[in-house]
Short mmCIF file of N, CA and C in Angstrom, two decimals:
data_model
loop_
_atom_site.label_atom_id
_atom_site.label_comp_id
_atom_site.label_asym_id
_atom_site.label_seq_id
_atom_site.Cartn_x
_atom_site.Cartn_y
_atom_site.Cartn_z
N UNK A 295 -1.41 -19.99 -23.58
CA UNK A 295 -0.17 -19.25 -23.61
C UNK A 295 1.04 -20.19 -23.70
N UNK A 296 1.04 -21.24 -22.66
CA UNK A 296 2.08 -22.01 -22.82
C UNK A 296 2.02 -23.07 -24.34
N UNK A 297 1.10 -22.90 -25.14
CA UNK A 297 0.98 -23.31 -26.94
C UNK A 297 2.27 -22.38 -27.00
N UNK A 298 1.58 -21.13 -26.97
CA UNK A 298 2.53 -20.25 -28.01
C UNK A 298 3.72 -20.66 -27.63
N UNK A 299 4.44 -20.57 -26.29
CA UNK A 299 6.10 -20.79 -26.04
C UNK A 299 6.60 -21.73 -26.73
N UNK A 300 5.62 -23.20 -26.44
CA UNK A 300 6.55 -24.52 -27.10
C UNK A 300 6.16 -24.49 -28.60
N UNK A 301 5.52 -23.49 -28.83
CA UNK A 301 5.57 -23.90 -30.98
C UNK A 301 4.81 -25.30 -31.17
N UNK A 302 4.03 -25.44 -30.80
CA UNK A 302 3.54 -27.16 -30.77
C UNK A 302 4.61 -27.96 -30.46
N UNK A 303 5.60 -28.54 -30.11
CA UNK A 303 6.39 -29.26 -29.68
C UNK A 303 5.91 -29.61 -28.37
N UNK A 304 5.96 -31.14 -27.94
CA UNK A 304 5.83 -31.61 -26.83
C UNK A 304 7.39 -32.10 -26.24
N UNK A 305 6.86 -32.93 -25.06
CA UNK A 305 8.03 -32.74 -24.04
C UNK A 305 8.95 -34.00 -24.48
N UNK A 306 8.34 -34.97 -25.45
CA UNK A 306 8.73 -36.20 -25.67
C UNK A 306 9.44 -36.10 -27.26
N UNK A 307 9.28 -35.14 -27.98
CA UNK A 307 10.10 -35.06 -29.50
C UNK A 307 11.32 -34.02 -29.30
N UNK A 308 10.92 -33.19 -28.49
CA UNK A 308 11.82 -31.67 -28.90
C UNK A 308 12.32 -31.58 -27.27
N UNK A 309 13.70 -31.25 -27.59
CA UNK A 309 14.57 -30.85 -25.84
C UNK A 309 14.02 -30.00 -25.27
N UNK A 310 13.76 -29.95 -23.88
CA UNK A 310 13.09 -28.60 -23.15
C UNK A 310 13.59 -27.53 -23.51
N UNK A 311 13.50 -26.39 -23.73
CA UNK A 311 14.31 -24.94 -23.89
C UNK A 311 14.42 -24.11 -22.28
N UNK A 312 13.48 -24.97 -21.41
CA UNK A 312 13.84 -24.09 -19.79
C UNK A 312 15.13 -24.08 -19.48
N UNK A 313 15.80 -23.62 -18.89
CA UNK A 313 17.28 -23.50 -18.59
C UNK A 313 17.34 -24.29 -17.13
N UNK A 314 18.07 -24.50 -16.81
CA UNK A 314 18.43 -25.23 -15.61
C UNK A 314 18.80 -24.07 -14.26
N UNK A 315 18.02 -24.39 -13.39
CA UNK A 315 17.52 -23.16 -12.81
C UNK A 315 18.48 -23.86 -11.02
N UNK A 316 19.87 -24.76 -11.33
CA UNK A 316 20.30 -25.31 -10.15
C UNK A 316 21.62 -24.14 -10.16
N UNK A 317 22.24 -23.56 -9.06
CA UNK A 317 23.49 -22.87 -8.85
C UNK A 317 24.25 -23.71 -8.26
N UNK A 318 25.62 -24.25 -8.01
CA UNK A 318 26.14 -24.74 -7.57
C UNK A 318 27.63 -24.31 -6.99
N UNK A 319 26.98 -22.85 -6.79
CA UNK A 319 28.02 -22.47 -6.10
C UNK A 319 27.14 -21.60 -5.17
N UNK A 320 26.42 -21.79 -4.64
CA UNK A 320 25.20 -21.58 -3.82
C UNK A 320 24.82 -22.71 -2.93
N UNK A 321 25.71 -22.77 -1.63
CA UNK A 321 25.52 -24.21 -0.92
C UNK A 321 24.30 -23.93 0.00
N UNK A 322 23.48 -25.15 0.51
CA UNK A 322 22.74 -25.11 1.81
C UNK A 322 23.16 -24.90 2.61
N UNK A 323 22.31 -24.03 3.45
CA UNK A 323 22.42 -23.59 4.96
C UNK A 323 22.16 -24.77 5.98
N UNK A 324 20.71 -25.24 5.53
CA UNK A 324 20.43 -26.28 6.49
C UNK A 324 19.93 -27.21 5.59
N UNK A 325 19.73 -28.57 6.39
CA UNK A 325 19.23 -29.76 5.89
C UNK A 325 18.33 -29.40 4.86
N UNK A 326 16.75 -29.21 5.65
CA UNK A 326 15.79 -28.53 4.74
C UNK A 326 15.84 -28.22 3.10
N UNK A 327 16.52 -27.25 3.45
CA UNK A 327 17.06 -26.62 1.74
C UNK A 327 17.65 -27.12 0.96
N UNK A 328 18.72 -27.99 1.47
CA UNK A 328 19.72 -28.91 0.71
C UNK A 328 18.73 -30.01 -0.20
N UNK A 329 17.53 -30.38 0.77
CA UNK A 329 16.55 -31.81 0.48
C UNK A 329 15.57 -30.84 -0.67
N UNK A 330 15.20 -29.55 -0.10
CA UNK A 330 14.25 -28.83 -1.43
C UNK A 330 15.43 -28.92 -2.65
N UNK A 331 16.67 -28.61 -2.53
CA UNK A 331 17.42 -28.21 -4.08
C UNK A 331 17.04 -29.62 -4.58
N UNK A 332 17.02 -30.78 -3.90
CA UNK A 332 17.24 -32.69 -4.32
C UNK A 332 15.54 -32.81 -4.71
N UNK A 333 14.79 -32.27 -4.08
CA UNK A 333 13.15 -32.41 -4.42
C UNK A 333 13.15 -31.46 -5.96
N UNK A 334 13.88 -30.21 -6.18
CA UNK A 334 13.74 -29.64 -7.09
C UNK A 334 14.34 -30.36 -8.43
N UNK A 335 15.46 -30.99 -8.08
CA UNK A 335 15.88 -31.55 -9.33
C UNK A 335 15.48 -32.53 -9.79
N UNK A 336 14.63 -33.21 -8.67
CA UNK A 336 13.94 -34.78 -9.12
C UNK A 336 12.41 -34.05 -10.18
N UNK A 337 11.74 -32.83 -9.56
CA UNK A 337 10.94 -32.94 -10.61
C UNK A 337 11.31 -32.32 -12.27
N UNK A 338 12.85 -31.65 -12.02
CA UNK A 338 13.23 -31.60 -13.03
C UNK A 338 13.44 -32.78 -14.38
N UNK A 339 13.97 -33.75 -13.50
CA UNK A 339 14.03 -35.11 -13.87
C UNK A 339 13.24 -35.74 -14.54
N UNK A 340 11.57 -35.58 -13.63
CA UNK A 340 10.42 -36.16 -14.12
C UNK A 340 10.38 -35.93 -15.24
N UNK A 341 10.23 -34.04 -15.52
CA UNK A 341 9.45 -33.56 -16.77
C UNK A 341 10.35 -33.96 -17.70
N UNK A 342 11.81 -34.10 -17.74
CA UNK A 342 12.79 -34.62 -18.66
C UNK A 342 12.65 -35.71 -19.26
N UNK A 343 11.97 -36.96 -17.89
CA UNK A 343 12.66 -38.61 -18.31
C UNK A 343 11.79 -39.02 -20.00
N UNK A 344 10.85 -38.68 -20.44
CA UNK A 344 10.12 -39.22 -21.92
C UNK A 344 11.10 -38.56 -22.86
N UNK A 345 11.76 -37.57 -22.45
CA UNK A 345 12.71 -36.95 -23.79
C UNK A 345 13.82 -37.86 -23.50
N UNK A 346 14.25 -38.40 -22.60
CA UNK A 346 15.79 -38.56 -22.11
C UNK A 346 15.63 -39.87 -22.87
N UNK A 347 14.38 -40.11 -22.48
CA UNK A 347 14.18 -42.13 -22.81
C UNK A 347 14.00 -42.29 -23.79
N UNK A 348 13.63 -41.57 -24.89
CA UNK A 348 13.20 -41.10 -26.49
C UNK A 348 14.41 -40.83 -27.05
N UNK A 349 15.15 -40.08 -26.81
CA UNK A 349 16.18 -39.88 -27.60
C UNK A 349 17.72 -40.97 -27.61
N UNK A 350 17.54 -41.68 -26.33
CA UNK A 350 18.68 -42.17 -25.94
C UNK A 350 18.03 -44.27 -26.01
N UNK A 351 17.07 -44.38 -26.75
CA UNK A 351 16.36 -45.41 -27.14
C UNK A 351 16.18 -46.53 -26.70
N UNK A 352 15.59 -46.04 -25.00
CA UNK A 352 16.14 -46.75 -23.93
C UNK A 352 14.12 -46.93 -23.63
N UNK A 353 13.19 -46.92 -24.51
CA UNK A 353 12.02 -46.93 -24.46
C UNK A 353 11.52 -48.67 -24.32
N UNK A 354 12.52 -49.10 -25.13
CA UNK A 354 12.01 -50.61 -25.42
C UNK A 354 12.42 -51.17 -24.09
N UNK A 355 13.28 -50.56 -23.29
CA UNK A 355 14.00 -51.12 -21.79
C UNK A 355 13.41 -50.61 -20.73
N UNK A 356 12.64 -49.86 -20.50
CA UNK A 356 11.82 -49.19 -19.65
C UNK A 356 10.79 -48.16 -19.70
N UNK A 357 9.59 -48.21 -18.66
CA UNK A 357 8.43 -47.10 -19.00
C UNK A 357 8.80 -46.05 -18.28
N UNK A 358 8.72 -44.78 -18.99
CA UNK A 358 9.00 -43.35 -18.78
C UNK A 358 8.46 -43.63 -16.83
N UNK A 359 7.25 -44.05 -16.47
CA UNK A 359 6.83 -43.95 -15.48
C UNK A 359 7.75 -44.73 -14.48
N UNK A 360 8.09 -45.95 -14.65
CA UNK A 360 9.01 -46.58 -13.93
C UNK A 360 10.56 -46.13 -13.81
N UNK A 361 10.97 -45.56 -14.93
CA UNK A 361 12.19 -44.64 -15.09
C UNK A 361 12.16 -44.00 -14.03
N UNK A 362 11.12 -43.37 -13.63
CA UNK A 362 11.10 -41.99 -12.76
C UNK A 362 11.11 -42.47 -11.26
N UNK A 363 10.20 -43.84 -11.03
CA UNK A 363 10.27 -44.98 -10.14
C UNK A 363 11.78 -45.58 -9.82
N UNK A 364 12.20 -45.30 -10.27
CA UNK A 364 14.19 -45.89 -10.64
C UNK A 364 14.48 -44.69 -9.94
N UNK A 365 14.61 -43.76 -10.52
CA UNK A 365 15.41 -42.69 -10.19
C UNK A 365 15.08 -41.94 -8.81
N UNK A 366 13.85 -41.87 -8.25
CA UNK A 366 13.50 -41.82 -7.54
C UNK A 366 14.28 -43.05 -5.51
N UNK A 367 14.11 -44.29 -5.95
CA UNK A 367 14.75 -45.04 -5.31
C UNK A 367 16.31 -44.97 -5.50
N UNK A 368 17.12 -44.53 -6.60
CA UNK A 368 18.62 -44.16 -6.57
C UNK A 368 18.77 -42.93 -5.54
N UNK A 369 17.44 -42.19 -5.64
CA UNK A 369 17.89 -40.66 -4.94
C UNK A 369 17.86 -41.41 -3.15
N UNK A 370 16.98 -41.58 -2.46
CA UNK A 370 16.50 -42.21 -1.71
C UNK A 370 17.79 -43.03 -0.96
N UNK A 371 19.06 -43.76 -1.95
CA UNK A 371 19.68 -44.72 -1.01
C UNK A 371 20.82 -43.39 -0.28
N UNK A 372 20.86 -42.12 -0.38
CA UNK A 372 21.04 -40.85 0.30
C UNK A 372 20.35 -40.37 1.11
N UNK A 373 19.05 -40.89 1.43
CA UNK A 373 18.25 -40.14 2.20
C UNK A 373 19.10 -40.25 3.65
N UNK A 374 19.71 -41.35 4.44
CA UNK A 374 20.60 -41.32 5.38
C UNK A 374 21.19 -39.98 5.82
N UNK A 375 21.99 -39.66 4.60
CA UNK A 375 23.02 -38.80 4.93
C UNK A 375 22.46 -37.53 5.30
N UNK A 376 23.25 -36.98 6.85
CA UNK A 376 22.81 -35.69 7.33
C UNK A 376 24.00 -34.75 7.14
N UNK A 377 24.76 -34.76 6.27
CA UNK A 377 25.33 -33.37 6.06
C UNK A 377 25.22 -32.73 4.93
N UNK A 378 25.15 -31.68 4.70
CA UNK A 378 24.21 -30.70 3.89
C UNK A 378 24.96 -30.53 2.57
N UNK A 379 26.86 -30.60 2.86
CA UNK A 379 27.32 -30.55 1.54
C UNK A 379 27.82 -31.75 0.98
N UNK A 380 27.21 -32.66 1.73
CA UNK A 380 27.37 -34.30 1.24
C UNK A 380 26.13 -34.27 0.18
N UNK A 381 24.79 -33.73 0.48
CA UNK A 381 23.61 -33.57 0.05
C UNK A 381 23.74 -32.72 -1.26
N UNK A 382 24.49 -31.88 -1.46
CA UNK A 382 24.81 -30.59 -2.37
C UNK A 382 25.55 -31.34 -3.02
N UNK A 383 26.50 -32.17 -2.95
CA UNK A 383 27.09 -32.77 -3.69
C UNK A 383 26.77 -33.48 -4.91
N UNK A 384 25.54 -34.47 -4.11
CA UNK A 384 24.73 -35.37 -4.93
C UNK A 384 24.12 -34.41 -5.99
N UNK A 385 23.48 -33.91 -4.94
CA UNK A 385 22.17 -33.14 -5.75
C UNK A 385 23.58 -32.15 -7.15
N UNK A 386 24.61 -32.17 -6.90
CA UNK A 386 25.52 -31.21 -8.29
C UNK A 386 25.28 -32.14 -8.97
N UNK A 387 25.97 -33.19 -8.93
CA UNK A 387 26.10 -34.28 -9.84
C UNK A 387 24.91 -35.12 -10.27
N UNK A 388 23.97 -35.14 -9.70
CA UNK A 388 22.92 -35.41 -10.54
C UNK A 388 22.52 -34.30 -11.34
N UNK A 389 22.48 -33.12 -11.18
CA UNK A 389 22.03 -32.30 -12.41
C UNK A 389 23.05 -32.15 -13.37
N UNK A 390 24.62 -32.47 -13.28
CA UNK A 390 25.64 -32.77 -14.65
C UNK A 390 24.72 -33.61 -14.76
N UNK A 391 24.46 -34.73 -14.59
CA UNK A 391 24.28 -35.75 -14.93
C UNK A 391 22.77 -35.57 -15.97
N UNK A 392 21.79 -34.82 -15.55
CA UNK A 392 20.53 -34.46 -16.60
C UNK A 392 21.13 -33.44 -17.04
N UNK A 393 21.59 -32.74 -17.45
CA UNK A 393 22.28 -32.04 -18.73
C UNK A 393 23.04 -32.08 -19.57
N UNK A 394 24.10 -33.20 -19.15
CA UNK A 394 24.59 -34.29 -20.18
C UNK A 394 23.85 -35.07 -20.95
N UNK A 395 22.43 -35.44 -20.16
CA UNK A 395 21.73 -36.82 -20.74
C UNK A 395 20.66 -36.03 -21.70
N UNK A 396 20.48 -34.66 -21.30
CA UNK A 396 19.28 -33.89 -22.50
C UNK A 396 19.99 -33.85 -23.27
N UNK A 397 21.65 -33.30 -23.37
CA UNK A 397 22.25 -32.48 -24.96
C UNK A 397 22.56 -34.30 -25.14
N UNK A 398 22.74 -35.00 -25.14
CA UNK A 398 23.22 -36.04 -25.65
C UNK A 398 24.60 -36.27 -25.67
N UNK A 399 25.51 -35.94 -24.15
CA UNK A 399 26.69 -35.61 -24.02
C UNK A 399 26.96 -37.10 -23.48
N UNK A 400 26.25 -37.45 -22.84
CA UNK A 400 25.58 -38.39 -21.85
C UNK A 400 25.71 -40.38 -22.85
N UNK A 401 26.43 -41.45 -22.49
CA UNK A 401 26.22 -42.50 -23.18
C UNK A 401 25.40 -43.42 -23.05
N UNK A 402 24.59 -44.19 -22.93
CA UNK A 402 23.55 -44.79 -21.90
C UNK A 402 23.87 -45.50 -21.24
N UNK A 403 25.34 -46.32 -21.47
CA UNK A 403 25.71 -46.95 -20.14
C UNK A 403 26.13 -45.97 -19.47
N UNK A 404 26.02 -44.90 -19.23
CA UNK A 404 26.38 -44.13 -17.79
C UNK A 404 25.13 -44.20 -16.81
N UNK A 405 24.19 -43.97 -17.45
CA UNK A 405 22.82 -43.60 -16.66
C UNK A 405 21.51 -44.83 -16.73
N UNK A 406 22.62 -45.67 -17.55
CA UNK A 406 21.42 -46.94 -17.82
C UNK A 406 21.26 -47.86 -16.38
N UNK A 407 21.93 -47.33 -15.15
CA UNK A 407 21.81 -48.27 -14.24
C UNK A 407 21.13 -47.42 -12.92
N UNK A 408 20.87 -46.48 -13.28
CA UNK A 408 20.28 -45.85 -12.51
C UNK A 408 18.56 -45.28 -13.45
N UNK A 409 18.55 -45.49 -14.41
CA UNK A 409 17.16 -45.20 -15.64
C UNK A 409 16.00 -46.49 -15.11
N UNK A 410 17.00 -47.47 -15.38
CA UNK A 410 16.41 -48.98 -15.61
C UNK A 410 16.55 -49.91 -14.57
N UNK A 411 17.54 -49.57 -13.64
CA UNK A 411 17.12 -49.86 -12.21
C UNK A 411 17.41 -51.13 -12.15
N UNK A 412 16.95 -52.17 -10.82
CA UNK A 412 16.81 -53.43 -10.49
C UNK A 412 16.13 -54.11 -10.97
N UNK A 413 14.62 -53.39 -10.93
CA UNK A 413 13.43 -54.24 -11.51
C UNK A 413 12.75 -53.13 -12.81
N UNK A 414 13.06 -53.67 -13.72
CA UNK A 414 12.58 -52.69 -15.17
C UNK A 414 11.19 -54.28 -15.92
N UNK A 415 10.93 -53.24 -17.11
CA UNK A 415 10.09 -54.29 -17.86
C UNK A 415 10.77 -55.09 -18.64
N UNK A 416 12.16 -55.01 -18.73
CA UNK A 416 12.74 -56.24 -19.39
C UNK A 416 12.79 -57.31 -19.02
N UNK A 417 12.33 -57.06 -17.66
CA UNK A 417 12.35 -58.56 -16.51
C UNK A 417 10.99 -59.59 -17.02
N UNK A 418 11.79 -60.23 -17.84
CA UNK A 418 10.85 -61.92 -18.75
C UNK A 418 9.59 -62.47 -17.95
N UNK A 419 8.80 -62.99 -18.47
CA UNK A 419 8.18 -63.96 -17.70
C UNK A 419 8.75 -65.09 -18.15
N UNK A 420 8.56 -66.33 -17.35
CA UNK A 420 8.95 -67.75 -17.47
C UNK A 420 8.19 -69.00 -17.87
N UNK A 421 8.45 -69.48 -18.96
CA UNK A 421 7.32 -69.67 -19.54
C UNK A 421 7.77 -71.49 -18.89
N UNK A 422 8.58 -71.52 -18.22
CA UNK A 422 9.55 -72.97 -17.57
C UNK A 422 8.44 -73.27 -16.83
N UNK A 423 7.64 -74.91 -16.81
CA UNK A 423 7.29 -74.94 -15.73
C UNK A 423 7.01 -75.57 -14.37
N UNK A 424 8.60 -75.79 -14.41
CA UNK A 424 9.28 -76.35 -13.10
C UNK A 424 9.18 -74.56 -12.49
N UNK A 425 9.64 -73.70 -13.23
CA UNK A 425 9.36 -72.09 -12.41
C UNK A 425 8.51 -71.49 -11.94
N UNK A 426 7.20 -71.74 -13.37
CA UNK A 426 6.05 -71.38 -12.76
C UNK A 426 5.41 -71.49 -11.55
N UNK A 427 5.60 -73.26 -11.44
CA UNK A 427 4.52 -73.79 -10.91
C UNK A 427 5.47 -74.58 -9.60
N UNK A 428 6.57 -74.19 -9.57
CA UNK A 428 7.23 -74.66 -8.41
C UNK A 428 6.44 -74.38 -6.64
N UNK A 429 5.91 -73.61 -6.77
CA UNK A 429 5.04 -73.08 -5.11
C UNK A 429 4.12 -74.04 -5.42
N UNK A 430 3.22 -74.42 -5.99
CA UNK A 430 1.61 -74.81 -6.04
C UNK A 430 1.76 -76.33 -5.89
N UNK A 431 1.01 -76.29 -5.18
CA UNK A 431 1.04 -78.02 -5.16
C UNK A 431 0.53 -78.55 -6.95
N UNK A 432 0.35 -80.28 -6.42
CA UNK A 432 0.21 -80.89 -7.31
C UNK A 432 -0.99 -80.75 -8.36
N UNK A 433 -1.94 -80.18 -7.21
CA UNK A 433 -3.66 -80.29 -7.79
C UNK A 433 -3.84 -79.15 -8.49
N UNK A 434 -2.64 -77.99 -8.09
CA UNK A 434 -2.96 -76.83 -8.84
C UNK A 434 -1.98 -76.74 -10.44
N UNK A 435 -0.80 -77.91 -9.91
CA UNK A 435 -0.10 -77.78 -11.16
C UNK A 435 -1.15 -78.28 -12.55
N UNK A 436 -1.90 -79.18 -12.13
CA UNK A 436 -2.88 -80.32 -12.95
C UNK A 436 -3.89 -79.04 -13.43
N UNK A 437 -4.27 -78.51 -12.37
CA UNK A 437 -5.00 -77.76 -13.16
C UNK A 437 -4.75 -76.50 -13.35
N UNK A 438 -4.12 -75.90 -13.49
CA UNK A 438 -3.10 -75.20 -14.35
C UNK A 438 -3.06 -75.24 -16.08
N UNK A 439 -2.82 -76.77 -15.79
CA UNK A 439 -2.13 -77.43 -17.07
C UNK A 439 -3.02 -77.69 -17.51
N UNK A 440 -4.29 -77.93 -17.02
CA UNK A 440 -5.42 -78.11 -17.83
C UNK A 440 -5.10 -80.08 -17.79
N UNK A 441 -4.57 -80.70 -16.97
CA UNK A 441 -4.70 -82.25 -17.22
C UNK A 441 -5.83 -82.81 -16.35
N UNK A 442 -6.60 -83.91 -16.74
CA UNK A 442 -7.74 -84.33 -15.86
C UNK A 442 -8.76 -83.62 -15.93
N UNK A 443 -9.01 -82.96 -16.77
CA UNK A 443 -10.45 -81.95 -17.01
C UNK A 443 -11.41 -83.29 -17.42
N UNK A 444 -12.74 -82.83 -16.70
CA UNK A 444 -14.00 -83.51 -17.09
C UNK A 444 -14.06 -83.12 -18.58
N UNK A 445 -14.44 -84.62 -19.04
CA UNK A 445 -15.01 -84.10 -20.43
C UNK A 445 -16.71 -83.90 -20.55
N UNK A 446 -16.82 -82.71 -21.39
CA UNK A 446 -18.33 -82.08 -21.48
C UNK A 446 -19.21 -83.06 -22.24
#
């Protein structure tokens, strides 16, 4: 059944057609609820991030999975806060924030520091090897390097 709705289109070529199901003029009562509306929009998020990261060509800079790993730890440096329309707040502005970034309203330096995070896959290896091999002692740098090998 869910074939027929999406027309063959998956979640990663074609924009979702679900509507955004957040009110924001509908505040929390209590903590609880405020943290379900913030749990609700993060899995909104999830099912979004392969379209968001596809269209906005931010694929070569991060994996859809770690994206969600990012966004996840941005939500999180809020977990502190105990008042409910401090919580409502966030949770508004992060959903402008995924409905700007589906229609393409959205630029990628707005959301590229919260997508791609601290630690993304652009982070190099070092091929230096005063860097590499700076921890290991001497015997491991040698052999490492492959110097002093028995010959066969």
């Amino acid at each position: 059944m869910s074939v027929y709705f999406s027309r063959g289109r998956n979640q990663i070529t074609s924009k979702p057609l679900d509507i955004f199901v957040y009110n924001k003029l509908i505040r929390s009562e209590t903590l609880a609820e405020a943290h379900q509306k913030q749990l609700k929009f993060y899995r909104d998020a999830c099912r979004r991030m392969p379209f968001i990261l596809q269209s906005s060509t931010m694929t070569h800079h991060v994996h859809p999975v770690r994206a969600r790993l990012n966004l996840a730890v941005h939500l999180r440096k809020h977990m502190h806060v105990r008042n409910v329309g401090m919580i409502d707040e966030v949770t508004t502005d992060m959903y402008e924030w995924l409905y700007d970034t589906v229609w393409n309203y959205n630029h990628i330096q707005n959301f590229e520091n919260i997508v791609v995070g601290k630690y993304s896959d652009a982070c190099g290896y070092s091929y230096l090897d005063e860097k590499r091999y700076s921890k290991c002692s001497p015997f491991l740098k040698n052999f490492f390097k492959g110097v002093d090998r028995p010959s066969p």
